Amino acid sequence: MKKLALLATFLLLPEALTTNANAAEFELSGKVGIEERYFYQQPQQSGQSGQSNLSIFAEPELYWSWNDDSDTVLFKPYLRADQSDTQRSHGDIRELVWTHVGNDWELRTGINKMYWGVTEFQHLVDVINQTDGVEDIDGEDKLGQQMINLSLVRDWGIIDFIVMPGFRERTFAGKQGRLRAGLVVNTDRAQYQASAGQQHIDYAIRWATSVGDFDIGSSWFHGTNRDPILTVTPKLANQEQVLNQENSSSIAQYELTPYYELMDQASVDVQATIGDWLWKVEGIYRNSDSDNYWASQVGFEYTRVGIFETAIDIGYLMEYGKDSRGEKFGVVAQNDLFIGSRLAFNDMQSTEILLGGGIDLDHNAHSLIVEASRRLGDSYKLSIDMRWFSSDSSKDVLTSISQDDHLQITLEKYF
Amino acid sequence: MKCSTNCYQSTVSTSFAIGLSFSVLLILVTAFSSNAATPEEEGLTISKEAKLRDLGWQDSSANMLMKLRNKQGQESVREISIKSLEVANDGDKGLTIFNKPRDVKGTAFLSFSHTVGADDQWLYLPALKRVKRISSRNKSGPFMGSEFSFEDLSSFEIPKYTYKYLGDERINDLNSFMVEQDPVDKNSGYTRRVVWIDKSEYRIQKIDFYDRKNSLLKTLTYTNYKQFLSKYWRAMTMSMINHQNGKSTDLVWDNYKFRVGLSDKDFNKNSLKRAH
C-alpha cells in the first residue's frame, strides 16, 4: 500500500509515453552544491564532531511532458554526503509525480511536495510533507510524500483532495552531528499509534480562494502527526554493552525514541494584501490522544520600494506566535515575537539580504539569523548564512544548541 | 501633477511644438471631429485609436530573451516565456515563467491587471512549492534586475493615463504623432511619458520616460514589427536605454503565437504551480 502511488505512476507512465512517444519532450536541469559550516565554539554534546563541517549535495530534475503538456512527469532525486554526520548523509526522492491536467481538474500521482500557509517565521498550517530535519534547522526542507491528489478548480476556489498511502519519518542529526538535542534520536526505534504503522493511510482536504485583496485557505488533516513525541529511553542491551566499554557516564545509556501519534488538524490561513502591507494569520487546532491545543501565528510584512532613490527594496516583517500548550518542551513558539528585514537589491545578480530574529517573551531565549545570497555569473549562486542562538532556560528548545552558533557558506551550480 | 520650474518649461516647449505643427493639427482636428479639439482630446483620440486597433487578439504566447547590459558592456541573459489573455473591459491576465538564469528556473509570476485600482499578483517559488500573493504597489521597481519596470511591461489601458497631443515628428522613417501620457496612479515611477505613434498603423515607435523629478530617465525603442492574424502588430525587439545609469536592456521576442486556445483556467494558482 505504501508504494501504491509510486506504482501507479510507473504502471501508467510507459503506456502513456509509448502511445505519444513522438510528442514527448524531455528536459534535464538541477543543481549541485558544496556547503561549509563553521561553528564558533567547541561541541556542546558528547560525540559531536569538531568545529568545521563540509558537505556536498546534488538535486537533478528530470522532466517529461506530452499530450501538449496535459501530462507531465517530474523526477527530482536528492543526495547529500556529509563529512561527519552519517545521518545527514542521505538520499530522498523529493518528487516523482505524474500530473494529468483536465479542463477544470488536475490529478497528481506519485511522490510530491505541497506547501500551505502564509507566514514566514513559523509554518503551522503546512503539514503534508515531513521535515527533513538534518538539512537545516529552519524546517523548510521537506521529504517527498507519496500521495494521490485530485485538485478541482471551481468559481468559488480550488479544492484539493489528498490521500497519502504511507508515512515518512522525520530525519534527525546523528551522534556526530551538531545542532541537535543532548540525546541522540534513534530513528530505528520509532513507534506508531496506528496499528498499520508507516502504512497508515492519511487524508487531507483543502480549499483555497482569492477574494479581492484576501487570499484565504482552510484545511483539515487526519493521519499520523508529522511531529513526533520524543521520549528518553534506555538504550537496547546489545548497544549498552558496547557503550559500557568506551563510556561509563550515565547519560550515554539513554537515547530519544520517536513516537508518532494519530491526529486531526483543522486550520485556516489568511493573507490580506493591502497597498504595501501584507497582513497574515495562520491558526490551527490539533487533537490527538496525548494533547489537544490551538496555536497561531499572526503578523505583517511591509515593503518600501526604491529606498534612497535606488532600486533597493526594504521589507519589514513582524510576527507573533502563540501556543495554548505554553512552556512545554518542544513547543517552538508559545509566546514568541519574530522580527525581520529583507533587503532586495534588484540588481543583475539578484543580491538579497535577510535578517531575522526570534525572542521568547516568557524567558530569556533568542535567535538571530543573517542570510545573504547573490548570483555569480549566470549559473552559480553564493549564499552566506549566519546564526546565533541563546537561551538560559532549560525549557527552551534553543538550550541544547546554544553553543552551535555558526557561519555557513554555500556555493551552488545550476544547470 | 506637481508643478515646478521644469513643469513650466515643458509646458512652454509643448505649446511651441504645437505652434510649429499647427497646419498638421488643423487637418487632424477636421479629420476627427468637426469641433476644434483640445490637445488633451486629441491625445486621447490617438491613444484610443491605437488601443482599438489592438483589440480582439484574445490570447497569445511568446518567448522572450531579456539581454541586460551594464555600463561596462557586461551582458546577462534571462529567458522567459509569457502567456497572455485579453480580458474585455479590464486589464489583461498574464503568466510569466522564468527559464534562465537557472537558479530561478520554474519561478512564475501570475498577474491580473486592472484598468482601475491595484493589480493582483502572485509569485510561485518552486524550491518551496509556495505560491505567495505579492504587493502590486511596486510598479516602479526593476523587473528581474533589468531596466524595465513592472509598469513598463503591463498592458496598456486607456484609464491608466491622461493625454496630451504634442505634435508630429518623423521617427524610424515613419510619420508619427507625439502624445504625452501622464500616469494617473500616484505609485507610478514617472511624471509623464512621451509616446511616438506612427500614423499609418498606430504602432508605438518610441517612448521617452520622465522620472518623478521630471527629468529624462529612459528611452524605449520598438523595432522589427511583425503583423499577426493580418491585424495585430508586435515589435520583435524592444530596446530600453537608461540615460541616468548608462545601463540598457533589450527584449527580443520569438515564437509569438496568437489564439492558441488559452482561457481563464490557464491563469490560476494551479497553472502557476505547473509552470515549467
XYZ file of C-alpha atoms in Angstrom:
691
model
C 0.000 0.000 0.000
C 2.864 2.323 0.809
C 4.153 2.399 -2.720
C 0.717 2.461 -4.330
C 1.061 5.960 -5.700
C 4.544 5.245 -6.947
C 3.411 2.015 -8.545
C 0.541 3.743 -10.324
C 2.987 6.238 -11.803
C 5.276 3.529 -13.080
C 2.446 1.430 -14.486
C 0.708 4.269 -16.266
C 3.757 6.173 -17.416
C 5.247 3.771 -20.015
C 1.888 3.278 -21.692
C 1.255 6.978 -21.919
C 4.783 7.581 -23.173
C 4.675 4.936 -25.885
C 1.297 5.968 -27.249
C 2.516 9.530 -27.578
C 6.215 8.861 -27.922
C 6.734 11.253 -30.798
C 5.246 14.142 -28.833
C 7.087 13.570 -25.546
C 9.563 16.241 -24.539
C 12.369 15.782 -22.067
C 14.321 18.323 -20.078
C 17.163 17.953 -17.594
C 18.070 20.643 -15.101
C 19.012 20.893 -11.453
C 21.800 21.859 -9.112
C 24.896 20.603 -7.329
C 26.440 22.344 -4.352
C 29.083 22.458 -1.673
C 28.474 23.693 1.865
C 30.885 24.588 4.661
C 29.696 25.133 8.207
C 31.972 26.690 10.755
C 30.895 26.565 14.416
C 32.470 29.233 16.597
C 32.589 27.038 19.694
C 33.595 23.513 20.662
C 30.810 20.912 20.603
C 28.235 21.118 23.390
C 27.060 17.497 23.295
C 29.208 14.419 23.675
C 30.089 12.603 20.461
C 29.721 15.620 18.233
C 32.398 16.293 15.642
C 34.543 19.422 15.591
C 34.016 22.996 14.531
C 34.263 22.642 10.775
C 31.984 20.560 8.567
C 31.973 20.109 4.805
C 29.032 18.772 2.855
C 28.154 18.235 -0.810
C 24.738 17.757 -2.383
C 23.028 17.213 -5.725
C 19.432 17.695 -6.856
C 18.864 16.922 -10.541
C 15.432 17.473 -12.055
C 14.148 15.347 -14.907
C 11.009 16.476 -16.652
C 8.903 14.842 -19.336
C 5.819 16.314 -20.947
C 3.484 15.023 -23.616
C -0.107 15.413 -24.840
C 0.564 19.108 -25.404
C 1.666 19.476 -21.730
C -1.550 17.844 -20.443
C 0.628 15.081 -18.998
C 3.914 15.672 -17.250
C 6.291 13.670 -15.077
C 8.734 15.359 -12.764
C 11.507 13.355 -11.109
C 13.646 15.139 -8.536
C 16.012 12.921 -6.534
C 18.200 14.421 -3.824
C 21.503 13.287 -2.380
C 23.748 14.724 0.327
C 27.134 13.481 1.531
C 28.259 14.937 4.863
C 31.778 14.937 6.258
C 30.906 13.996 9.833
C 27.226 13.120 10.339
C 26.221 9.740 8.912
C 22.547 10.659 9.421
C 22.948 13.852 7.397
C 24.458 11.849 4.540
C 21.198 10.767 2.994
C 19.133 10.493 -0.145
C 15.496 11.178 -0.865
C 13.061 11.319 -3.744
C 11.796 14.874 -3.353
C 9.394 14.460 -6.245
C 8.378 11.759 -8.671
C 4.988 12.866 -9.774
C 2.801 12.356 -12.787
C 0.409 15.256 -13.336
C -2.567 14.986 -15.629
C -4.399 18.211 -16.387
C -8.063 18.133 -17.360
C -10.300 21.039 -18.194
C -11.040 22.146 -14.640
C -9.220 19.486 -12.661
C -5.767 18.078 -12.103
C -4.661 14.686 -10.874
C -1.205 14.443 -9.300
C 0.012 10.934 -8.548
C 3.314 9.877 -7.006
C 5.740 11.478 -4.593
C 5.047 15.160 -4.269
C 5.548 18.267 -2.205
C 2.760 20.617 -1.195
C 3.006 23.887 0.684
C 0.234 25.516 2.718
C 0.278 28.797 4.589
C 1.246 32.450 4.515
C 3.567 33.318 7.424
C 7.379 33.421 7.234
C 8.863 32.527 10.640
C 6.767 29.513 11.535
C 4.712 27.205 9.309
C 1.896 25.859 11.484
C -0.580 25.084 8.731
C 1.908 23.279 6.484
C 1.526 19.606 7.495
C 1.565 17.466 4.354
C 5.301 16.874 3.980
C 7.628 15.635 6.697
C 10.508 17.910 7.690
C 13.945 16.826 6.529
C 15.479 17.796 9.867
C 19.091 17.021 9.000
C 19.148 19.510 6.126
C 18.689 22.663 8.128
C 17.132 23.881 11.348
C 14.579 26.215 9.735
C 12.237 23.301 8.977
C 11.764 24.425 5.394
C 13.405 21.391 3.796
C 10.842 18.667 3.256
C 10.848 14.989 2.382
C 8.825 13.796 -0.586
C 5.376 12.453 0.364
C 3.629 9.693 -1.559
C 0.131 10.834 -2.453
C -2.754 10.923 -4.845
C -4.060 14.459 -5.140
C -7.161 15.495 -7.050
C -7.448 19.231 -7.495
C -10.684 20.816 -8.701
C -10.869 24.372 -9.986
C -14.242 25.982 -9.281
C -15.565 29.549 -9.356
C -15.547 29.532 -5.547
C -11.947 28.366 -5.287
C -9.607 25.450 -5.687
C -10.348 22.333 -3.694
C -7.728 19.627 -3.132
C -8.384 16.054 -2.029
C -5.261 14.248 -0.851
C -4.831 10.582 0.014
C -1.432 9.708 1.451
C -0.601 5.994 1.454
C 2.448 5.794 3.666
C 4.305 7.920 6.158
C 7.772 9.465 6.137
C 9.751 9.604 9.383
C 11.444 12.826 10.380
C 15.209 12.858 9.969
C 17.405 13.819 12.947
C 21.062 14.664 13.281
C 23.186 11.668 14.255
C 25.643 11.342 17.135
C 28.414 13.186 15.280
C 26.093 15.928 14.047
C 25.794 19.345 15.649
C 22.544 21.291 16.004
C 20.856 18.501 17.946
C 19.476 17.781 21.422
C 21.683 16.368 24.181
C 20.472 12.853 23.497
C 20.602 11.312 20.046
C 17.319 10.378 18.386
C 17.310 6.713 17.385
C 15.003 6.697 14.353
C 15.266 2.897 14.104
C 13.148 2.641 17.262
C 10.253 4.792 16.024
C 6.834 3.696 17.239
C 3.363 4.453 15.945
C -0.082 4.806 17.433
C -1.641 3.487 14.231
C -1.562 -0.315 14.143
C -0.617 -0.084 10.467
C 2.431 1.972 11.491
C 4.057 3.630 8.485
C 1.433 2.048 6.231
C -1.430 4.055 7.729
C -3.335 5.988 5.077
C -3.658 9.695 5.809
C -6.248 12.046 4.332
C -6.442 15.777 3.828
C -8.708 18.275 2.168
C -8.003 21.910 1.403
C -9.990 24.778 -0.016
C -8.266 27.964 -1.143
C -9.538 31.060 -2.866
C -8.828 34.708 -3.581
C -11.487 37.320 -2.908
C -10.357 40.841 -3.738
C -7.371 41.643 -1.546
C -7.786 38.452 0.513
C -6.241 35.037 -0.074
C -7.982 32.500 2.126
C -7.227 28.845 2.772
C -8.748 26.265 5.063
C -7.721 22.667 5.524
C -8.346 19.528 7.505
C -5.886 16.706 8.023
C -6.394 13.259 9.522
C -3.453 10.947 9.919
C -0.092 10.456 11.533
C 1.298 13.590 13.168
C 4.496 14.662 11.405
C 5.855 15.966 14.726
C 6.938 13.005 16.876
C 6.858 12.864 20.652
C 10.448 12.216 21.730
C 10.856 10.001 24.805
C 14.012 9.405 26.823
C 14.567 5.657 26.635
C 17.371 3.383 27.857
C 19.468 2.053 25.034
C 18.972 -1.544 23.993
C 21.121 -4.172 25.708
C 23.478 -5.012 22.873
C 24.281 -1.345 22.311
C 24.759 -0.857 26.044
C 27.430 -3.499 26.241
C 29.468 -1.784 23.568
C 28.959 1.530 25.305
C 29.990 0.305 28.730
C 33.422 -0.418 27.345
C 34.011 3.061 25.939
C 31.912 5.345 28.104
C 30.728 4.965 31.633
C 28.701 8.169 32.054
C 25.051 7.505 32.787
C 23.662 9.858 30.135
C 25.300 7.706 27.490
C 22.931 4.889 28.490
C 19.954 6.785 27.123
C 18.613 7.940 23.798
C 15.475 9.569 22.390
C 12.896 7.457 20.610
C 10.206 8.996 18.393
C 6.553 8.160 18.898
C 4.166 9.159 16.122
C 0.580 9.731 17.208
C -2.526 9.994 15.081
C -4.006 13.461 14.898
C -6.723 15.636 13.440
C -5.829 19.166 12.480
C -8.171 21.909 11.337
C -6.556 25.079 10.077
C -7.154 28.425 8.481
C -4.751 30.827 6.803
C -5.493 34.303 5.513
C -3.415 36.968 3.831
C -4.680 40.458 3.109
C -2.614 42.310 0.516
C -3.388 45.979 1.010
C -1.086 48.511 -0.614
C 2.459 47.998 0.665
C 1.220 45.798 3.533
C 0.751 42.055 3.700
C -1.287 41.049 6.770
C -1.038 37.388 7.700
C -2.805 34.951 10.022
C -2.353 31.216 10.477
C -4.298 29.259 13.046
C -4.516 25.563 13.855
C -6.442 23.319 16.192
C -4.788 19.957 16.729
C -6.295 16.985 18.512
C -4.561 13.758 19.485
C -4.689 11.263 22.374
C -1.969 12.994 24.357
C -2.963 16.577 23.754
C -5.359 18.953 22.147
C -4.356 22.530 21.600
C -4.518 25.529 19.356
C -1.693 27.642 18.021
C -1.493 30.727 15.884
C 0.993 32.915 14.077
C -0.044 36.453 13.146
C 1.939 39.268 11.605
C 2.709 41.590 8.748
C 5.198 42.336 6.016
C 5.613 45.944 4.920
C 7.731 46.854 1.907
C 9.197 50.198 0.916
C 10.289 50.202 -2.707
C 13.219 52.128 -4.137
C 14.695 53.448 -0.897
C 17.086 56.447 -1.047
C 16.325 56.834 -4.768
C 17.979 53.495 -5.538
C 16.432 50.311 -6.902
C 16.687 48.708 -3.439
C 13.526 47.473 -1.721
C 13.388 47.075 2.021
C 10.849 44.890 3.765
C 9.986 44.837 7.462
C 8.494 41.710 8.953
C 6.956 41.092 12.333
C 5.129 38.009 13.548
C 3.835 36.765 16.890
C 3.397 33.099 17.761
C 1.101 31.746 20.465
C 0.581 28.160 21.542
C -2.012 27.093 24.136
C 0.321 24.363 25.446
C 2.559 27.044 26.923
C 6.103 26.373 28.060
C 6.237 22.700 27.240
C 9.443 21.254 25.861
C 9.360 21.070 22.076
C 6.927 23.943 21.549
C 8.585 26.292 19.070
C 6.642 29.473 19.794
C 4.368 29.578 22.859
C 4.694 33.342 23.327
C 7.327 34.447 20.865
C 7.961 37.524 18.796
C 9.736 37.395 15.436
C 11.239 40.414 13.718
C 12.925 40.542 10.337
C 14.055 42.707 7.497
C 14.589 41.834 3.872
C 16.777 43.842 1.502
C 16.357 43.171 -2.218
C 18.929 44.991 -4.309
C 17.081 44.307 -7.602
C 20.412 44.157 -9.396
C 21.633 41.895 -12.211
C 22.916 39.370 -9.642
C 19.696 39.337 -7.568
C 21.536 40.224 -4.371
C 19.422 39.720 -1.245
C 19.982 40.033 2.479
C 17.592 38.728 5.100
C 17.882 39.493 8.799
C 15.654 37.753 11.279
C 15.346 37.200 14.965
C 13.096 35.415 17.410
C 12.559 36.408 21.033
C 10.830 34.263 23.623
C 8.721 36.632 25.721
C 8.393 34.200 28.655
C 12.072 33.690 29.357
C 15.484 34.750 28.126
C 15.954 32.950 24.810
C 16.562 34.333 21.379
C 17.942 33.505 17.984
C 19.299 35.665 15.201
C 19.900 34.841 11.561
C 21.504 36.691 8.657
C 21.107 35.221 5.192
C 22.755 36.795 2.151
C 22.773 35.480 -1.394
C 23.991 36.572 -4.785
C 24.217 35.052 -8.257
C 27.740 34.682 -9.636
C 27.877 34.751 -13.421
C 24.860 33.057 -14.975
C 24.772 29.700 -13.225
C 26.367 29.953 -9.777
C 24.824 31.154 -6.545
C 26.678 32.036 -3.373
C 24.884 32.091 -0.016
C 26.285 33.157 3.322
C 24.222 32.360 6.398
C 24.985 33.245 9.993
C 23.039 32.031 13.020
C 23.244 32.796 16.707
C 21.286 31.025 19.454
C 20.999 31.871 23.104
C 18.956 30.577 25.992
C 19.180 30.405 29.771
C 16.070 28.322 30.260
C 16.141 24.554 30.061
C 12.536 24.702 28.871
C 13.511 26.331 25.613
C 14.392 24.243 22.560
C 17.336 26.549 21.927
C 19.144 25.422 25.105
C 20.643 22.340 23.533
C 22.061 24.294 20.585
C 23.134 27.445 22.403
C 26.813 26.676 21.620
C 26.078 25.946 17.968
C 26.333 29.491 16.574
C 27.735 29.109 13.102
C 28.664 30.534 9.740
C 27.534 28.641 6.662
C 28.835 29.247 3.150
C 27.123 27.516 0.240
C 28.088 27.559 -3.414
C 25.586 26.106 -5.847
C 25.996 25.391 -9.549
C 22.740 25.296 -11.533
C 22.359 23.506 -14.837
C 0.675 66.984 -11.253
C 3.212 68.836 -9.169
C 4.325 71.973 -10.998
C 7.913 73.131 -10.664
C 10.215 75.132 -12.937
C 10.682 72.008 -15.043
C 6.978 71.665 -15.434
C 6.659 75.262 -16.570
C 9.428 74.788 -19.139
C 7.843 71.672 -20.530
C 4.531 73.484 -20.945
C 6.294 76.261 -22.828
C 8.051 73.869 -25.185
C 4.815 71.950 -25.677
C 2.933 74.995 -26.898
C 5.898 75.857 -29.084
C 5.808 72.418 -30.685
C 2.087 72.716 -31.232
C 2.569 76.098 -32.858
C 5.065 74.658 -35.320
C 2.813 71.848 -36.399
C -0.315 73.934 -36.459
C -1.248 73.040 -40.008
C -0.976 69.305 -39.300
C -3.054 69.735 -36.208
C -5.705 71.540 -38.201
C -6.016 68.663 -40.676
C -6.210 66.195 -37.791
C -8.827 68.192 -35.977
C -11.074 68.204 -39.032
C -10.406 64.508 -39.528
C -11.501 63.509 -36.029
C -14.332 65.926 -35.336
C -15.907 68.992 -36.717
C -15.340 70.896 -33.479
C -11.929 72.221 -32.554
C -10.370 69.598 -30.285
C -8.061 70.495 -27.424
C -4.584 68.831 -27.287
C -5.972 66.711 -24.420
C -8.864 65.425 -26.522
C -6.533 64.942 -29.449
C -4.085 62.884 -27.401
C -6.912 60.748 -26.049
C -8.339 60.175 -29.521
C -4.988 58.984 -30.891
C -4.361 56.691 -27.902
C -7.892 55.266 -28.113
C -7.399 54.507 -31.803
C -4.118 52.705 -31.021
C -5.888 50.623 -28.348
C -8.889 49.960 -30.602
C -6.665 48.585 -33.359
C -5.184 46.129 -30.866
C -8.460 44.759 -29.511
C -9.708 41.241 -30.144
C -6.441 39.277 -30.165
C -7.913 37.003 -27.436
C -4.785 35.198 -26.237
C -1.130 34.784 -27.086
C 2.046 33.005 -26.087
C 5.628 34.003 -26.768
C 9.219 33.510 -25.699
C 11.364 36.398 -24.689
C 15.089 36.894 -24.321
C 15.991 39.662 -21.951
C 19.533 40.958 -22.505
C 20.829 43.094 -19.666
C 23.885 45.244 -20.271
C 25.692 47.378 -17.730
C 27.802 50.486 -18.291
C 30.924 48.377 -18.864
C 29.143 46.353 -21.537
C 28.867 43.141 -19.470
C 25.860 41.097 -20.563
C 23.499 38.841 -18.684
C 20.630 36.960 -20.300
C 17.215 35.969 -18.968
C 14.994 33.519 -20.792
C 11.297 33.959 -20.175
C 8.057 32.660 -21.631
C 4.848 34.621 -21.431
C 1.192 33.676 -21.824
C -1.391 36.440 -22.093
C -5.154 36.538 -22.040
C -7.162 39.512 -23.194
C -9.892 40.475 -20.730
C -12.759 42.594 -22.049
C -13.212 45.897 -20.193
C -10.336 45.217 -17.778
C -6.577 44.696 -17.807
C -5.101 41.503 -19.270
C -4.138 38.362 -17.398
C -0.548 37.236 -17.704
C 1.577 34.241 -16.743
C 5.332 34.802 -16.861
C 7.638 31.810 -16.469
C 11.400 32.051 -15.950
C 13.740 29.564 -17.552
C 17.092 31.387 -17.192
C 19.093 32.216 -15.142
C 18.933 28.639 -13.952
C 18.710 29.421 -10.231
C 15.252 30.937 -10.803
C 14.086 28.297 -13.292
C 10.443 27.425 -12.718
C 9.743 30.650 -10.849
C 6.497 32.043 -12.213
C 4.512 35.209 -11.918
C 0.728 35.469 -12.306
C -0.892 38.836 -12.749
C -4.428 40.083 -13.181
C -4.050 43.685 -14.226
C -6.888 46.098 -13.726
C -7.690 49.322 -15.522
C -8.620 50.939 -12.229
C -7.124 50.035 -8.848
C -4.256 47.759 -7.868
C -3.347 44.684 -9.911
C -3.487 41.200 -8.347
C -0.113 39.421 -8.439
C 1.118 36.044 -7.241
C 4.623 34.620 -7.271
C 5.416 30.909 -7.355
C 8.652 29.760 -5.722
C 9.428 26.237 -6.978
C 12.019 25.333 -4.301
C 9.390 25.660 -1.555
C 6.464 24.900 -3.900
C 4.932 28.015 -2.434
C 2.511 30.453 -4.030
C 2.758 33.906 -2.482
C 0.475 36.852 -3.119
C 2.686 39.922 -3.540
C 2.078 43.625 -3.326
C 1.449 45.207 -6.711
C 2.447 48.635 -5.461
C 5.968 48.001 -6.686
C 5.199 49.372 -10.165
C 8.378 51.384 -10.435
C 10.704 48.589 -9.307
C 13.034 46.856 -11.789
C 11.773 43.652 -13.352
C 14.429 40.914 -12.805
C 17.196 43.459 -12.371
C 16.520 44.892 -15.833
C 15.869 48.474 -16.961
C 12.200 47.561 -17.460
C 9.937 48.222 -14.510
C 6.801 46.235 -13.793
C 4.633 49.050 -15.162
C 6.616 49.141 -18.439
C 5.575 45.539 -19.036
C 1.921 45.757 -18.018
C -0.845 46.059 -20.595
C -1.798 49.482 -21.938
C -5.239 50.601 -20.800
C -6.885 53.955 -21.549
C -7.892 54.857 -17.935
C -4.274 54.481 -16.735
C -3.240 57.872 -18.197
C -4.324 61.376 -19.059
C -3.338 62.519 -22.532
C -1.989 65.436 -24.468
C -1.192 65.629 -28.158
C 2.206 67.297 -28.584
C 2.629 67.392 -32.344
C 4.090 65.344 -35.161
C 7.556 64.014 -35.789
C 9.202 61.637 -38.216
C 10.664 58.693 -36.342
C 12.045 55.309 -37.514
C 11.349 56.709 -41.030
C 7.638 56.979 -40.247
C 5.386 59.991 -39.807
C 4.244 59.837 -36.189
C 2.097 61.518 -33.582
C 3.727 62.605 -30.351
C 1.442 62.078 -27.366
C 2.178 62.836 -23.746
C 0.709 60.254 -21.376
C 0.620 61.157 -17.674
C 0.113 58.195 -15.299
C -2.951 58.503 -13.091
C -1.549 56.139 -10.428
C 0.480 58.018 -7.822
C 2.687 54.926 -7.373
C 3.964 55.211 -10.921
C 7.690 55.888 -11.227
C 7.051 58.535 -13.859
C 5.593 62.016 -14.059
C 4.968 61.534 -17.764
C 5.921 59.591 -20.840
C 6.091 60.854 -24.389
C 4.944 58.283 -26.931
C 5.585 58.325 -30.686
C 2.785 56.511 -32.559
C 3.090 56.039 -36.320
C 0.236 57.466 -38.358
C -0.202 54.593 -40.777
C -0.671 51.686 -38.351
C -0.864 53.331 -34.901
C 2.093 51.333 -33.553
C 4.277 52.658 -30.747
C 7.685 53.544 -32.189
C 9.364 55.140 -29.216
C 8.695 56.149 -25.595
C 10.597 58.683 -23.502
C 10.107 58.172 -19.757
C 10.461 61.088 -17.326
C 11.183 60.321 -13.673
C 9.442 61.770 -10.624
C 11.656 64.853 -10.869
C 10.546 65.226 -14.486
C 13.999 64.617 -15.973
C 14.514 62.198 -18.857
C 15.139 58.726 -17.371
C 14.771 56.130 -20.116
C 14.069 55.720 -23.814
C 12.342 52.654 -25.228
C 12.568 51.977 -28.975
C 10.354 49.447 -30.758
C 11.747 47.792 -33.899
C 11.186 44.768 -36.169
C 7.401 44.969 -36.143
C 5.612 41.841 -37.339
C 1.918 41.536 -38.075
C -0.146 38.615 -36.770
C -3.612 37.428 -37.861
C -3.365 40.154 -40.553
C -4.160 42.688 -37.853
C -2.066 42.767 -34.693
C 1.399 44.291 -34.745
C 4.106 43.224 -32.292
C 7.637 44.617 -32.103
C 10.120 41.736 -32.064
C 12.783 43.960 -30.497
C 12.300 46.456 -27.691
C 15.401 48.358 -26.587
C 15.418 50.275 -23.329
C 18.245 52.682 -22.541
C 18.584 54.251 -19.108
C 20.134 57.699 -19.602
C 20.879 58.173 -15.912
C 22.812 54.977 -15.093
C 24.096 54.036 -18.569
C 22.557 50.544 -18.430
C 20.379 49.043 -21.130
C 18.050 46.087 -21.659
C 16.934 44.539 -24.961
C 13.851 42.364 -25.209
C 13.977 40.008 -28.169
C 10.678 38.220 -28.837
C 10.343 34.890 -30.541
C 7.771 32.196 -31.278
C 4.829 34.614 -30.982
C 1.538 32.745 -31.333
C -1.986 34.118 -31.237
C -5.271 32.379 -30.382
C -3.611 29.259 -29.026
C -6.751 28.421 -27.041
C -5.845 29.860 -23.626
C -8.665 30.657 -21.212
C -9.197 31.607 -17.552
C -8.242 28.078 -16.470
C -4.680 28.716 -17.665
C -4.378 31.669 -15.312
C -4.980 30.413 -11.772
C -2.870 29.180 -8.846
C -2.834 25.633 -10.200
C -1.485 26.689 -13.588
C 1.046 28.868 -11.775
C 2.380 25.773 -9.963
C 2.527 23.850 -13.242
C 4.694 26.493 -14.877
C 7.685 24.861 -16.459
